[in-house]
Coordinates of C-alpha atoms in Angstrom, one line a residue:
M399 CA -4.7 -2.7 -27.3
Q400 CA -4.2 0.4 -29.4
D401 CA -8.0 0.8 -29.5
I402 CA -8.2 0.4 -25.7
Y403 CA -5.5 3.1 -25.3
E404 CA -7.5 5.5 -27.5
R405 CA -10.6 5.0 -25.4
L406 CA -8.6 5.5 -22.2
L407 CA -7.1 8.7 -23.7
A408 CA -10.5 10.1 -24.2
A409 CA -12.0 8.9 -20.9
A410 CA -9.1 10.3 -18.7
S411 CA -10.0 13.8 -20.0
L412 CA -13.8 13.2 -19.7
R413 CA -14.1 13.4 -23.5
S414 CA -16.4 10.4 -23.8
T415 CA -19.2 8.7 -21.9
D416 CA -16.8 6.6 -19.9
G417 CA -16.7 7.7 -16.2
A418 CA -14.7 5.0 -14.5
I419 CA -13.0 1.6 -14.7
R420 CA -14.2 -0.9 -12.2
V421 CA -12.8 -4.3 -11.0
S422 CA -15.1 -6.6 -9.2
A423 CA -13.8 -9.9 -7.9
E424 CA -14.9 -12.7 -5.6
Y425 CA -12.6 -14.9 -3.6
E426 CA -12.9 -17.8 -1.2
P427 CA -10.6 -19.1 1.5
I428 CA -8.1 -21.7 0.3
G429 CA -9.6 -24.1 2.8
G430 CA -13.0 -23.8 1.1
E431 CA -16.2 -21.8 1.5
G432 CA -16.8 -20.8 5.1
D433 CA -13.3 -21.6 6.3
T434 CA -11.8 -19.2 8.9
L435 CA -10.0 -16.1 7.8
F436 CA -8.1 -13.6 10.0
P437 CA -8.7 -9.9 9.3
P438 CA -6.3 -7.3 10.6
T439 CA -6.7 -6.6 14.3
V440 CA -7.3 -3.1 15.6
K441 CA -7.7 -1.5 19.0
I442 CA -11.4 -1.0 19.7
K443 CA -12.3 2.5 20.5
D444 CA -12.6 3.4 24.2
T445 CA -11.3 0.0 25.2
D446 CA -7.9 -1.7 25.5
S447 CA -9.1 -4.8 23.7
A448 CA -8.3 -5.9 20.1
G449 CA -11.0 -6.6 17.6
Y450 CA -12.0 -6.5 13.9
L451 CA -13.4 -3.6 11.9
V452 CA -17.1 -4.5 11.2
E453 CA -19.7 -2.2 9.7
P454 CA -23.2 -2.3 8.1
R455 CA -23.3 -1.9 4.3
Y456 CA -25.7 -2.5 1.5
V457 CA -24.6 -5.4 -0.8
N458 CA -26.8 -6.2 -3.8
G459 CA -29.5 -4.1 -2.1
E460 CA -29.4 -6.1 1.1
K461 CA -28.3 -4.6 4.4
V462 CA -25.6 -6.8 5.9
E463 CA -22.6 -6.7 8.2
V464 CA -19.2 -6.7 6.6
V465 CA -15.7 -7.1 8.0
W466 CA -12.7 -5.3 6.5
L467 CA -10.2 -7.7 5.2
D468 CA -7.9 -5.2 3.5
Q469 CA -8.4 -1.4 3.5
P470 CA -7.6 1.0 0.6
Q471 CA -4.3 2.1 2.0
S472 CA -3.1 -1.5 2.2
Q473 CA -4.4 -2.4 -1.2
A474 CA -2.6 0.6 -2.8
N475 CA 0.6 -0.6 -1.0
R476 CA 0.2 -4.0 -2.6
C477 CA 0.0 -2.4 -6.0
E478 CA 3.0 -0.2 -5.3
Q479 CA 5.0 -3.3 -4.2
A480 CA 4.0 -5.1 -7.4
L481 CA 5.1 -2.1 -9.5
M482 CA 8.5 -2.0 -7.6
E483 CA 9.0 -5.7 -8.2
A484 CA 8.3 -5.2 -11.9
I485 CA 10.9 -2.3 -12.0
R486 CA 13.5 -4.5 -10.3
G487 CA 12.7 -7.4 -12.6
G488 CA 13.0 -5.2 -15.7
S489 CA 9.6 -5.8 -17.1
A490 CA 8.5 -2.1 -16.6
Y491 CA 10.1 1.1 -15.5
L492 CA 8.7 4.1 -13.6
P493 CA 10.8 7.1 -12.3
H494 CA 11.1 7.0 -8.6
L495 CA 13.1 8.2 -5.6
L496 CA 15.6 5.9 -4.0
M497 CA 17.2 6.4 -0.6
A498 CA 20.0 3.9 -0.3
T499 CA 22.5 3.2 2.5
E500 CA 23.7 0.4 4.7
S501 CA 23.8 -0.3 8.4
A502 CA 25.6 -3.1 10.3
G503 CA 26.6 -4.4 6.9
I504 CA 23.0 -4.7 5.8
P505 CA 21.7 -2.8 2.7
V506 CA 18.9 -0.4 3.4
R507 CA 16.7 0.9 0.6
T508 CA 13.5 2.9 0.5
T509 CA 11.7 4.2 -2.5
N510 CA 8.5 6.4 -2.9
L511 CA 6.8 3.1 -3.8
D512 CA 7.7 1.7 -0.3
A513 CA 7.6 4.7 2.0
P514 CA 4.3 5.4 3.9
H515 CA 3.9 8.9 2.6
R516 CA 5.3 8.2 -0.8
S517 CA 7.6 10.9 -2.3
R518 CA 6.6 13.3 0.6
D519 CA 7.8 10.9 3.3
A520 CA 10.2 12.1 6.0
Y521 CA 12.8 9.6 4.8
F522 CA 13.3 11.8 1.7
R523 CA 12.9 15.1 3.6
D524 CA 15.8 13.9 5.8
S525 CA 18.0 12.7 2.8
Q526 CA 20.5 14.4 0.6
D527 CA 22.0 13.9 -2.9
C528 CA 25.4 12.6 -3.7
D529 CA 26.9 16.1 -3.3
G530 CA 25.4 16.5 0.2
V531 CA 22.6 18.9 -0.8
A532 CA 19.4 18.4 1.1
F533 CA 16.8 16.8 -1.0
D534 CA 14.3 19.6 -0.6
K535 CA 16.9 22.0 -1.9
T536 CA 17.7 20.1 -5.1
E537 CA 15.9 20.9 -8.3
P538 CA 13.7 17.8 -8.1
G539 CA 13.0 18.3 -4.4
R540 CA 12.0 22.0 -4.9
A541 CA 9.9 21.1 -7.9
L542 CA 7.9 18.4 -6.0
R543 CA 7.5 20.7 -2.9
E544 CA 6.3 23.7 -4.9
A545 CA 3.9 21.9 -7.2
S546 CA 0.3 22.8 -7.1
A547 CA -3.1 21.8 -8.6
G548 CA -2.3 23.9 -11.7
D549 CA 0.9 22.1 -12.4
W550 CA 1.7 18.5 -11.4
S551 CA 4.3 18.1 -14.1
A552 CA 7.1 17.5 -11.6
Y553 CA 5.1 14.5 -10.2
L554 CA 4.5 13.1 -13.7
R555 CA 8.2 13.5 -14.5
L556 CA 9.7 12.2 -11.2
V557 CA 7.2 10.1 -9.3
P558 CA 4.2 9.4 -11.6
S559 CA 2.7 6.6 -9.3
D560 CA 2.0 9.3 -6.7
L561 CA -0.6 10.7 -9.1
A562 CA -2.4 7.4 -9.2
Y563 CA -2.4 6.6 -5.5
G564 CA -2.5 10.1 -4.0
V565 CA -0.1 12.0 -1.7
W566 CA -0.2 14.5 1.1
D567 CA 2.9 16.6 2.1
S568 CA 2.0 16.6 5.8
H569 CA 5.6 16.6 7.0
R570 CA 6.5 19.9 5.4
K571 CA 4.9 22.9 7.1
R572 CA 3.6 25.3 4.4
R573 CA 0.6 27.6 4.1
I574 CA -0.5 25.5 1.1
Q575 CA 0.5 21.8 1.3
V576 CA 0.7 19.5 -1.6
K577 CA -2.4 17.3 -1.6
I578 CA -3.2 15.0 -4.5
P579 CA -6.4 12.9 -4.2
R580 CA -6.1 9.2 -5.2
A581 CA -7.5 8.2 -8.6
Y582 CA -7.3 4.5 -7.8
K583 CA -9.1 2.8 -4.9
S584 CA -9.5 -0.8 -3.9
A585 CA -10.7 -2.6 -0.8
M586 CA -11.6 -6.2 0.3
I587 CA -14.4 -7.1 2.6
G588 CA -16.0 -10.3 4.0
I589 CA -19.8 -10.5 3.8
A590 CA -21.9 -11.4 6.9
P591 CA -19.0 -12.3 9.3
L592 CA -19.3 -14.8 12.1
T593 CA -16.6 -14.1 14.7
G594 CA -14.8 -17.1 16.2
V595 CA -12.6 -17.6 19.3
R596 CA -9.5 -19.6 19.9
G597 CA -7.5 -20.6 22.9
A598 CA -4.0 -19.2 22.8
G599 CA -1.5 -20.8 25.2
R600 CA 1.9 -22.6 25.3
V601 CA 2.7 -26.2 26.2
D602 CA 6.2 -26.8 27.6
P603 CA 7.3 -30.4 26.8
L604 CA 9.5 -30.5 29.9
N605 CA 7.0 -28.5 32.0
L606 CA 9.9 -26.5 33.5
A607 CA 9.1 -25.6 37.1
G608 CA 9.5 -22.1 38.6
D609 CA 7.6 -19.0 37.9
T610 CA 10.2 -16.3 38.7
V611 CA 14.0 -16.4 37.9
Q612 CA 17.0 -14.1 38.5
V613 CA 18.2 -12.2 35.5
S614 CA 21.7 -10.7 34.9
D615 CA 23.9 -9.6 32.0
S616 CA 25.3 -13.1 31.9
G617 CA 22.0 -14.8 31.7
W618 CA 19.4 -16.2 34.1
S619 CA 19.2 -18.7 36.9
P620 CA 16.5 -20.2 39.1
V621 CA 15.6 -18.5 42.3
E622 CA 16.9 -20.3 45.3
G623 CA 14.3 -20.5 48.0
T624 CA 11.0 -18.8 47.9
K625 CA 12.2 -15.3 47.0
A626 CA 15.0 -13.7 45.0
P627 CA 17.5 -11.7 46.9
K628 CA 16.7 -8.1 47.5
G629 CA 17.8 -5.8 44.6
T630 CA 18.0 -8.7 42.1
K631 CA 16.4 -8.3 38.7
T632 CA 13.8 -10.9 38.0
A633 CA 11.6 -12.1 35.2
R634 CA 8.9 -14.7 34.7
M635 CA 9.8 -17.9 32.9
S636 CA 7.2 -17.2 30.2
E637 CA 9.1 -14.0 29.4
L638 CA 12.2 -16.1 28.6
G639 CA 10.3 -18.5 26.4
H640 CA 10.0 -21.3 29.0
G641 CA 7.2 -22.8 31.1
M642 CA 3.6 -23.4 30.6
I643 CA 1.1 -20.7 29.6
P644 CA -2.5 -21.6 30.3
P645 CA -4.8 -21.2 27.3
S646 CA -6.8 -18.0 27.3
E647 CA -9.6 -16.9 25.0
G648 CA -8.5 -14.8 22.0
L649 CA -9.8 -13.6 18.6
G650 CA -10.4 -16.6 16.4
G651 CA -10.9 -15.1 13.0
V652 CA -14.1 -14.9 11.0
S653 CA -16.2 -17.1 8.8
V654 CA -17.8 -15.1 6.0
R655 CA -20.5 -15.8 3.3
S656 CA -18.2 -14.5 0.6
V657 CA -15.1 -12.3 0.1
Q658 CA -15.3 -9.4 -2.4
R659 CA -12.8 -7.0 -3.8
E660 CA -14.0 -3.8 -5.4
A661 CA -11.5 -1.5 -7.2
S662 CA -12.1 1.7 -9.2
L663 CA -10.2 4.2 -11.3
A664 CA -11.9 7.6 -11.3
M665 CA -11.8 9.4 -14.6
A666 CA -13.1 12.6 -13.0
Q667 CA -10.0 12.7 -10.8
L668 CA -7.6 12.0 -13.7
A669 CA -9.3 14.9 -15.6
T670 CA -8.3 17.3 -12.8
L671 CA -4.6 16.7 -13.4
R672 CA -2.9 19.7 -15.1
F673 CA 0.7 20.2 -16.1
G674 CA 1.2 23.9 -16.3
D675 CA 1.3 25.4 -19.7
A676 CA 1.7 22.0 -21.4
S677 CA -0.2 21.4 -24.7
E678 CA -3.6 19.6 -24.8
E679 CA -1.9 16.6 -26.4
F680 CA 0.7 16.4 -23.5
T681 CA -2.0 16.8 -20.9
A682 CA -4.3 14.1 -22.3
A683 CA -1.3 11.8 -22.7
G684 CA -0.2 12.4 -19.2
R685 CA -3.6 11.6 -17.7
A686 CA -3.8 8.4 -19.8
L687 CA -0.4 7.4 -18.6
V688 CA -1.4 7.8 -15.0
A689 CA -4.5 5.6 -15.7
A690 CA -2.3 3.0 -17.4
I691 CA 0.0 3.0 -14.3
A692 CA -3.0 2.4 -12.0
L693 CA -4.3 -0.5 -14.2
L694 CA -0.8 -2.0 -14.3
G695 CA -0.5 -1.9 -10.5
D696 CA -3.9 -3.5 -10.1
R697 CA -3.2 -6.3 -12.6
L698 CA 0.3 -7.0 -11.2
A699 CA -1.0 -7.2 -7.7
F700 CA -4.4 -9.0 -8.2
A701 CA -4.6 -10.8 -11.5
A702 CA -3.0 -14.0 -10.1
P703 CA -5.2 -17.0 -9.2
A704 CA -4.4 -16.8 -5.5
L705 CA -3.8 -14.0 -3.0
R706 CA -2.2 -13.8 0.5
L707 CA -3.3 -10.9 2.6
R708 CA -1.6 -12.1 5.8
S709 CA -1.0 -15.2 7.8
G710 CA -4.4 -17.0 8.1
C711 CA -5.9 -15.0 5.2
D712 CA -5.0 -16.9 2.0
L713 CA -7.5 -16.7 -0.8
V714 CA -8.2 -18.2 -4.2
L715 CA -9.9 -16.2 -7.0
V716 CA -13.4 -17.4 -7.9
S717 CA -14.4 -14.8 -10.5
E718 CA -13.4 -11.4 -11.7
Q719 CA -14.7 -8.7 -14.0
V720 CA -12.7 -5.7 -15.3
Q721 CA -15.2 -3.2 -16.8
W722 CA -15.7 0.2 -18.3
V723 CA -18.4 2.1 -16.4
R724 CA -20.2 4.7 -18.6
R725 CA -23.0 7.1 -18.3
G726 CA -26.3 5.3 -18.5
A727 CA -29.4 6.1 -20.4
N728 CA -32.0 4.5 -18.1
G729 CA -31.1 5.8 -14.7
R730 CA -28.3 3.4 -14.1
P731 CA -24.6 3.4 -15.3
E732 CA -23.9 0.9 -18.1
V733 CA -20.9 -1.5 -17.9
E734 CA -18.9 -3.1 -20.6
A735 CA -16.0 -5.5 -20.4
L736 CA -12.5 -4.1 -20.6
A737 CA -10.0 -6.5 -22.1
V738 CA -7.2 -5.8 -19.7
N739 CA -7.3 -8.8 -17.5
T740 CA -3.8 -10.1 -17.3
A741 CA -0.6 -8.5 -16.1
Q742 CA 0.9 -8.8 -19.6
E743 CA -2.1 -7.0 -21.2
A744 CA -1.6 -4.2 -18.6
L745 CA 2.1 -4.1 -19.5
D746 CA 1.3 -3.8 -23.2
L747 CA -1.2 -0.9 -22.5
F748 CA 1.4 0.8 -20.2
E749 CA 4.0 0.6 -23.0
I750 CA 1.7 2.3 -25.5
A751 CA 0.8 5.0 -22.9
S752 CA 4.5 5.6 -22.2
E753 CA 5.4 5.9 -25.9
R754 CA 2.5 8.3 -26.5
A755 CA 3.5 10.5 -23.5
R756 CA 7.1 10.6 -24.7
A757 CA 6.0 11.5 -28.2
A758 CA 4.0 14.4 -26.7
G759 CA 7.1 15.7 -24.9
L760 CA 7.4 13.8 -21.6
E761 CA 11.0 13.2 -20.4
W762 CA 11.7 10.4 -18.0
S763 CA 15.1 9.7 -16.5
A764 CA 16.3 6.2 -17.0
E765 CA 17.6 6.1 -13.4
P766 CA 15.9 6.8 -10.1
M767 CA 16.7 10.0 -8.1
A768 CA 19.5 8.6 -5.9
L769 CA 19.6 9.9 -2.3
K770 CA 21.3 9.0 1.0
P771 CA 20.3 9.7 4.6
N772 CA 21.6 12.8 6.2
A773 CA 23.8 12.4 9.4
S774 CA 20.9 12.4 11.8
L775 CA 18.8 9.9 9.8
Q776 CA 21.8 7.6 9.3
Q777 CA 22.4 7.7 13.1
A778 CA 18.8 6.8 13.8
I779 CA 19.0 3.9 11.2
D780 CA 22.2 2.6 12.8
K781 CA 20.7 2.8 16.2
S782 CA 17.6 0.8 15.1
F783 CA 19.8 -1.9 13.6
L784 CA 22.0 -2.2 16.7
S785 CA 19.2 -2.1 19.3
D786 CA 18.1 -5.4 20.9
G787 CA 14.7 -6.5 19.8
V788 CA 14.3 -4.1 16.9
G789 CA 12.5 -5.8 14.0
E790 CA 11.1 -8.5 16.3
A791 CA 7.3 -8.8 16.2
E792 CA 4.8 -11.5 16.8
G793 CA 3.3 -12.7 13.5
E794 CA -0.3 -12.0 12.8

């Protein structure tokens, strides 16, 4: 593993022929080849109907249709969730922001590994430290806000995972906003999809009669006669969870030739990371540490023999290759196996990278940056927990 780290150290600063790390994997549905899978649904442009994201692509030199099963944003979120679980489980530690409160007696926690915009999310903008100082006015908050392409040291020190997955400070209006391109990218597609249909309906075992009922604060009651009294609030039985719903045609998932995941870690992006006037040793070690974090997230999230993307999209791993991609001599890049296949191997590499970065001068706090919502955000959180129906959604 020490040899792998030395190679990573050189690659992340483009001081070798290695230009990337690539992970290629093939999956199949747990029900077997050709079984139905359910991609995420999206609203089709210029229509009100739902559908799947399908596009043409070249796969092994052949032009085929592919369906998106999991896009880069979602794949990065899976890696971040896996890293957060490792932090909570004590197997690894990364500095991070933590906004913690409670509402209706329920703990509420958000970290930059959970928030949609990572450390630049509005949750942190609208938070404050234990002394009541707005986050953006604290030393860490100012450092993150004022960072630039010439000095990302605040991100390496406070929220290093942001350097792997990218971040854009779109919620803070400045002439020059913080934008860090992602170094790690992953996506999953289904090859040559055949779209199915299904009939969605509801069978009521008692076949309760009546289409419209009267509704009041105390409940509901059947309508006497043919019409409800004037001024009475009404609802359909189906809205209350009763009655029959005739089956109607809906999206029925897809059957695909194969499921593929392609992930990559771009050494060219890592080599752009600079940390102010830090030494070459510190800069190289910092870049290698970000690379090790990206590999760790990938292995924690995807090295397992099975993967659930969502309800109706459970997969088993068929094959996987983790490879160095280096400059080729015959017109094509050359690939070579990289022996970081398991989560434990990635953890070992991360520990080496962390130690080397600390030896070069990197200082990491042993505790996350603790924050709490400001009054307005706390009020909004409380309102969401007390509102009827909040948090209720139909499963995919």
